């Protein structure tokens, strides 16, 4: 950690250049976490540096004030630490004009979205922040926060509620158009966001609903975008690195891999920064890029994280360098995700795959299996159902997608005293309570898979109907619980040896399966 005498990062820190004219705010960003600060903020900083424009960003966190307070203390500055095995490099974006927390200043948020000067509201609120139901894909009307926001105009708690209340403010005051830009890993994220915003508006009292929907339909665009950069959580290691190499104290530096990609649909009703200057690509093939990313990268990432955690691996590089996990990752990517993707014309899939494995092996990043494994209930819903359904329709059971689901459930909802290990225990999940209850009521993997998939529709209503998938997931849970991840990989890859359990009468052990 930096010594107490290390001076804090501020606008006065030697070597930190302020812009001669700071950009006025034009973007309100919801989800002011590490990913935004290592991605969109960096592109925006480069765009403003090259072409100017009032595209300063107001960063809004939902509840926690850890980052917003630190950013205020540091004159809206922070360090991006680019980490590769060859070394680290440092940069300081200078594009944020304010930062606050929605829970503490709800009125300020409504005014910020409502201001005529705001032309884009962007989001990185994670899959969980869209308050959608994994079962239906629609707005989760059973969520108490959604219910609150539909009834109370003041102090909305959900991102969707906050946006709709801000849009109503615009409609009432000046009626200037605005773009809502999702930067989260959701299939078809522009349409998904539009659907949720419209659904929320349509649930308001009748006259208000009609008026709000009509305004949204004529004044708001929702481009899709594919975002990609691995950004692990900040630790003291990165704070120390900044202090040592830069000589100042940064409370909230952001570590990131060197790779960064942003593909955006060019549909901005009220203008946009010249993000292409920073390397963003404007394309009409965003859907293909999103499928590629959400399935090949994120979907495979989930498999690596869950199998790794169950094998005792703390990090993604530790996990993907276990040969059986690498082999399973390559098979799920090639044989089960890829066939469902419309690969964009400029992408060479072999090169893309090799690049992914080399990014995942970046051990200097220390990207944790517990981070990638968190929020699986809302992430897997984006990653698994469509490719799985396509394979089932072709008459094949997606073995490794079932293994991903089984490994996820083994981490989050272990049955009968099975201990998945510290890395699985550290995974957070909005469905953890429900899934633990279902696990406590289950005596076999089959029962658990049936309750979770067929009855609770965790992977959607369509996959809930496919008994082949549910049964295979249940069988693989039993193998994971009794024989561990290597045996389960062998079983799912059709390479099971004679020592595998009798799947008809699974016997669950209480200890963690061994490698
Ligand atoms: C990861 C992503 O946590 C996860 O589920 O798959 O955060 C991944 O690291 C990023 O999407 C990379 O762009």
mmCIF file with all atom_site columns, N, CA, C and O in Angstrom, residues 10 26 30 51 75 87 94 133 147 152 204 220 248 288 292 310 332 347 351 394 437 459 465 474 492:
data_model
loop_
_atom_site.group_PDB
_atom_site.id
_atom_site.type_symbol
_atom_site.label_atom_id
_atom_site.label_alt_id
_atom_site.label_comp_id
_atom_site.label_asym_id
_atom_site.label_entity_id
_atom_site.label_seq_id
_atom_site.pdbx_PDB_ins_code
_atom_site.Cartn_x
_atom_site.Cartn_y
_atom_site.Cartn_z
_atom_site.occupancy
_atom_site.B_iso_or_equiv
_atom_site.pdbx_formal_charge
_atom_site.auth_seq_id
_atom_site.auth_comp_id
_atom_site.auth_asym_id
_atom_site.auth_atom_id
_atom_site.pdbx_PDB_model_num
ATOM 1   N N  . UNK A 1 10  ? -4.503  14.285  -7.497  1.00 0.00 ? 10  UNK A N  1
ATOM 2   C CA . UNK A 1 10  ? -5.464  15.385  -7.683  1.00 0.00 ? 10  UNK A CA 1
ATOM 3   C C  . UNK A 1 10  ? -5.034  16.146  -8.939  1.00 0.00 ? 10  UNK A C  1
ATOM 4   O O  . UNK A 1 10  ? -4.010  15.834  -9.544  1.00 0.00 ? 10  UNK A O  1
ATOM 5   N N  . UNK A 1 26  ? -22.188 15.819  -21.217 1.00 0.00 ? 26  UNK A N  1
ATOM 6   C CA . UNK A 1 26  ? -23.173 15.485  -22.234 1.00 0.00 ? 26  UNK A CA 1
ATOM 7   C C  . UNK A 1 26  ? -23.682 14.060  -22.052 1.00 0.00 ? 26  UNK A C  1
ATOM 8   O O  . UNK A 1 26  ? -24.621 13.629  -22.704 1.00 0.00 ? 26  UNK A O  1
ATOM 9   N N  . UNK A 1 30  ? -24.788 5.405   -15.871 1.00 0.00 ? 30  UNK A N  1
ATOM 10  C CA . UNK A 1 30  ? -25.273 4.629   -14.726 1.00 0.00 ? 30  UNK A CA 1
ATOM 11  C C  . UNK A 1 30  ? -24.421 3.376   -14.580 1.00 0.00 ? 30  UNK A C  1
ATOM 12  O O  . UNK A 1 30  ? -24.251 2.619   -15.542 1.00 0.00 ? 30  UNK A O  1
ATOM 13  N N  . UNK A 1 51  ? -11.117 15.750  -30.757 1.00 0.00 ? 51  UNK A N  1
ATOM 14  C CA . UNK A 1 51  ? -12.105 16.551  -31.488 1.00 0.00 ? 51  UNK A CA 1
ATOM 15  C C  . UNK A 1 51  ? -12.910 17.502  -30.618 1.00 0.00 ? 51  UNK A C  1
ATOM 16  O O  . UNK A 1 51  ? -13.836 18.136  -31.109 1.00 0.00 ? 51  UNK A O  1
ATOM 17  N N  . UNK A 1 75  ? -10.444 14.928  -7.534  1.00 0.00 ? 75  UNK A N  1
ATOM 18  C CA . UNK A 1 75  ? -10.769 15.853  -8.627  1.00 0.00 ? 75  UNK A CA 1
ATOM 19  C C  . UNK A 1 75  ? -11.215 15.112  -9.888  1.00 0.00 ? 75  UNK A C  1
ATOM 20  O O  . UNK A 1 75  ? -10.857 15.506  -11.010 1.00 0.00 ? 75  UNK A O  1
ATOM 21  N N  . UNK A 1 87  ? 4.557   -6.265  -18.433 1.00 0.00 ? 87  UNK A N  1
ATOM 22  C CA . UNK A 1 87  ? 4.691   -5.086  -17.573 1.00 0.00 ? 87  UNK A CA 1
ATOM 23  C C  . UNK A 1 87  ? 3.413   -4.284  -17.500 1.00 0.00 ? 87  UNK A C  1
ATOM 24  O O  . UNK A 1 87  ? 2.382   -4.693  -18.037 1.00 0.00 ? 87  UNK A O  1
ATOM 25  N N  . UNK A 1 94  ? -9.442  11.993  -18.300 1.00 0.00 ? 94  UNK A N  1
ATOM 26  C CA . UNK A 1 94  ? -9.869  13.257  -17.669 1.00 0.00 ? 94  UNK A CA 1
ATOM 27  C C  . UNK A 1 94  ? -11.208 13.685  -18.252 1.00 0.00 ? 94  UNK A C  1
ATOM 28  O O  . UNK A 1 94  ? -11.329 14.742  -18.837 1.00 0.00 ? 94  UNK A O  1
ATOM 29  N N  . UNK A 1 133 ? -36.582 -10.771 -15.455 1.00 0.00 ? 133 UNK A N  1
ATOM 30  C CA . UNK A 1 133 ? -36.787 -12.098 -14.890 1.00 0.00 ? 133 UNK A CA 1
ATOM 31  C C  . UNK A 1 133 ? -36.098 -13.125 -15.771 1.00 0.00 ? 133 UNK A C  1
ATOM 32  O O  . UNK A 1 133 ? -36.383 -13.206 -16.969 1.00 0.00 ? 133 UNK A O  1
ATOM 33  N N  . UNK A 1 147 ? -41.485 -2.863  -8.177  1.00 0.00 ? 147 UNK A N  1
ATOM 34  C CA . UNK A 1 147 ? -42.829 -2.505  -7.684  1.00 0.00 ? 147 UNK A CA 1
ATOM 35  C C  . UNK A 1 147 ? -42.791 -1.109  -7.048  1.00 0.00 ? 147 UNK A C  1
ATOM 36  O O  . UNK A 1 147 ? -43.668 -0.285  -7.290  1.00 0.00 ? 147 UNK A O  1
ATOM 37  N N  . UNK A 1 152 ? -43.886 4.794   -6.820  1.00 0.00 ? 152 UNK A N  1
ATOM 38  C CA . UNK A 1 152 ? -43.327 6.051   -6.291  1.00 0.00 ? 152 UNK A CA 1
ATOM 39  C C  . UNK A 1 152 ? -42.534 6.767   -7.363  1.00 0.00 ? 152 UNK A C  1
ATOM 40  O O  . UNK A 1 152 ? -41.552 6.253   -7.864  1.00 0.00 ? 152 UNK A O  1
ATOM 41  N N  . UNK A 1 204 ? -47.329 2.023   -15.967 1.00 0.00 ? 204 UNK A N  1
ATOM 42  C CA . UNK A 1 204 ? -47.718 3.218   -15.216 1.00 0.00 ? 204 UNK A CA 1
ATOM 43  C C  . UNK A 1 204 ? -49.236 3.429   -15.390 1.00 0.00 ? 204 UNK A C  1
ATOM 44  O O  . UNK A 1 204 ? -49.842 2.811   -16.281 1.00 0.00 ? 204 UNK A O  1
ATOM 45  N N  . UNK A 1 220 ? -36.389 8.779   -28.354 1.00 0.00 ? 220 UNK A N  1
ATOM 46  C CA . UNK A 1 220 ? -35.278 8.025   -27.751 1.00 0.00 ? 220 UNK A CA 1
ATOM 47  C C  . UNK A 1 220 ? -34.824 6.912   -28.694 1.00 0.00 ? 220 UNK A C  1
ATOM 48  O O  . UNK A 1 220 ? -35.664 6.191   -29.251 1.00 0.00 ? 220 UNK A O  1
ATOM 49  N N  . UNK A 1 248 ? 1.957   8.813   -6.619  1.00 0.00 ? 248 UNK A N  1
ATOM 50  C CA . UNK A 1 248 ? 0.784   9.411   -5.957  1.00 0.00 ? 248 UNK A CA 1
ATOM 51  C C  . UNK A 1 248 ? -0.118  8.308   -5.448  1.00 0.00 ? 248 UNK A C  1
ATOM 52  O O  . UNK A 1 248 ? 0.015   7.145   -5.824  1.00 0.00 ? 248 UNK A O  1
ATOM 53  N N  . UNK A 1 288 ? -24.125 -9.774  -34.593 1.00 0.00 ? 288 UNK A N  1
ATOM 54  C CA . UNK A 1 288 ? -23.179 -10.882 -34.746 1.00 0.00 ? 288 UNK A CA 1
ATOM 55  C C  . UNK A 1 288 ? -22.021 -10.770 -33.763 1.00 0.00 ? 288 UNK A C  1
ATOM 56  O O  . UNK A 1 288 ? -21.619 -11.757 -33.143 1.00 0.00 ? 288 UNK A O  1
ATOM 57  N N  . UNK A 1 292 ? -21.143 -13.394 -30.753 1.00 0.00 ? 292 UNK A N  1
ATOM 58  C CA . UNK A 1 292 ? -19.788 -13.929 -30.668 1.00 0.00 ? 292 UNK A CA 1
ATOM 59  C C  . UNK A 1 292 ? -19.221 -13.711 -29.263 1.00 0.00 ? 292 UNK A C  1
ATOM 60  O O  . UNK A 1 292 ? -18.683 -14.622 -28.635 1.00 0.00 ? 292 UNK A O  1
ATOM 61  N N  . UNK A 1 310 ? -14.367 -25.228 -8.704  1.00 0.00 ? 310 UNK A N  1
ATOM 62  C CA . UNK A 1 310 ? -14.563 -26.563 -8.118  1.00 0.00 ? 310 UNK A CA 1
ATOM 63  C C  . UNK A 1 310 ? -13.256 -27.350 -8.058  1.00 0.00 ? 310 UNK A C  1
ATOM 64  O O  . UNK A 1 310 ? -13.141 -28.328 -7.332  1.00 0.00 ? 310 UNK A O  1
ATOM 65  N N  . UNK A 1 332 ? -16.571 -26.512 -25.793 1.00 0.00 ? 332 UNK A N  1
ATOM 66  C CA . UNK A 1 332 ? -17.842 -25.788 -25.665 1.00 0.00 ? 332 UNK A CA 1
ATOM 67  C C  . UNK A 1 332 ? -17.860 -24.615 -26.634 1.00 0.00 ? 332 UNK A C  1
ATOM 68  O O  . UNK A 1 332 ? -18.881 -24.325 -27.278 1.00 0.00 ? 332 UNK A O  1
ATOM 69  N N  . UNK A 1 347 ? -14.437 -11.285 -39.039 1.00 0.00 ? 347 UNK A N  1
ATOM 70  C CA . UNK A 1 347 ? -13.823 -12.030 -37.929 1.00 0.00 ? 347 UNK A CA 1
ATOM 71  C C  . UNK A 1 347 ? -13.278 -13.382 -38.396 1.00 0.00 ? 347 UNK A C  1
ATOM 72  O O  . UNK A 1 347 ? -13.965 -14.161 -39.039 1.00 0.00 ? 347 UNK A O  1
ATOM 73  N N  . UNK A 1 351 ? -8.434  -17.203 -35.220 1.00 0.00 ? 351 UNK A N  1
ATOM 74  C CA . UNK A 1 351 ? -7.611  -16.181 -34.562 1.00 0.00 ? 351 UNK A CA 1
ATOM 75  C C  . UNK A 1 351 ? -8.328  -15.669 -33.307 1.00 0.00 ? 351 UNK A C  1
ATOM 76  O O  . UNK A 1 351 ? -7.704  -15.445 -32.263 1.00 0.00 ? 351 UNK A O  1
ATOM 77  N N  . UNK A 1 394 ? -31.558 -29.774 -33.301 1.00 0.00 ? 394 UNK A N  1
ATOM 78  C CA . UNK A 1 394 ? -30.827 -30.596 -34.272 1.00 0.00 ? 394 UNK A CA 1
ATOM 79  C C  . UNK A 1 394 ? -30.669 -32.035 -33.790 1.00 0.00 ? 394 UNK A C  1
ATOM 80  O O  . UNK A 1 394 ? -29.933 -32.821 -34.389 1.00 0.00 ? 394 UNK A O  1
ATOM 81  N N  . UNK A 1 437 ? -32.193 -23.111 -1.093  1.00 0.00 ? 437 UNK A N  1
ATOM 82  C CA . UNK A 1 437 ? -33.400 -23.771 -0.560  1.00 0.00 ? 437 UNK A CA 1
ATOM 83  C C  . UNK A 1 437 ? -33.756 -24.975 -1.418  1.00 0.00 ? 437 UNK A C  1
ATOM 84  O O  . UNK A 1 437 ? -34.005 -26.072 -0.911  1.00 0.00 ? 437 UNK A O  1
ATOM 85  N N  . UNK A 1 459 ? -33.293 -21.013 -16.761 1.00 0.00 ? 459 UNK A N  1
ATOM 86  C CA . UNK A 1 459 ? -32.737 -20.711 -18.088 1.00 0.00 ? 459 UNK A CA 1
ATOM 87  C C  . UNK A 1 459 ? -33.863 -20.472 -19.103 1.00 0.00 ? 459 UNK A C  1
ATOM 88  O O  . UNK A 1 459 ? -33.706 -20.753 -20.294 1.00 0.00 ? 459 UNK A O  1
ATOM 89  N N  . UNK A 1 465 ? -38.696 -26.823 -20.967 1.00 0.00 ? 465 UNK A N  1
ATOM 90  C CA . UNK A 1 465 ? -39.496 -27.907 -21.556 1.00 0.00 ? 465 UNK A CA 1
ATOM 91  C C  . UNK A 1 465 ? -38.629 -29.064 -22.050 1.00 0.00 ? 465 UNK A C  1
ATOM 92  O O  . UNK A 1 465 ? -39.154 -30.089 -22.463 1.00 0.00 ? 465 UNK A O  1
ATOM 93  N N  . UNK A 1 474 ? -28.713 -32.834 -14.479 1.00 0.00 ? 474 UNK A N  1
ATOM 94  C CA . UNK A 1 474 ? -28.826 -33.544 -13.199 1.00 0.00 ? 474 UNK A CA 1
ATOM 95  C C  . UNK A 1 474 ? -27.769 -34.632 -13.077 1.00 0.00 ? 474 UNK A C  1
ATOM 96  O O  . UNK A 1 474 ? -27.109 -34.774 -12.033 1.00 0.00 ? 474 UNK A O  1
ATOM 97  N N  . UNK A 1 492 ? -18.866 -35.621 -19.769 1.00 0.00 ? 492 UNK A N  1
ATOM 98  C CA . UNK A 1 492 ? -19.551 -34.747 -20.733 1.00 0.00 ? 492 UNK A CA 1
ATOM 99  C C  . UNK A 1 492 ? -18.899 -34.823 -22.107 1.00 0.00 ? 492 UNK A C  1
ATOM 100 O O  . UNK A 1 492 ? -19.547 -34.585 -23.129 1.00 0.00 ? 492 UNK A O  1
#
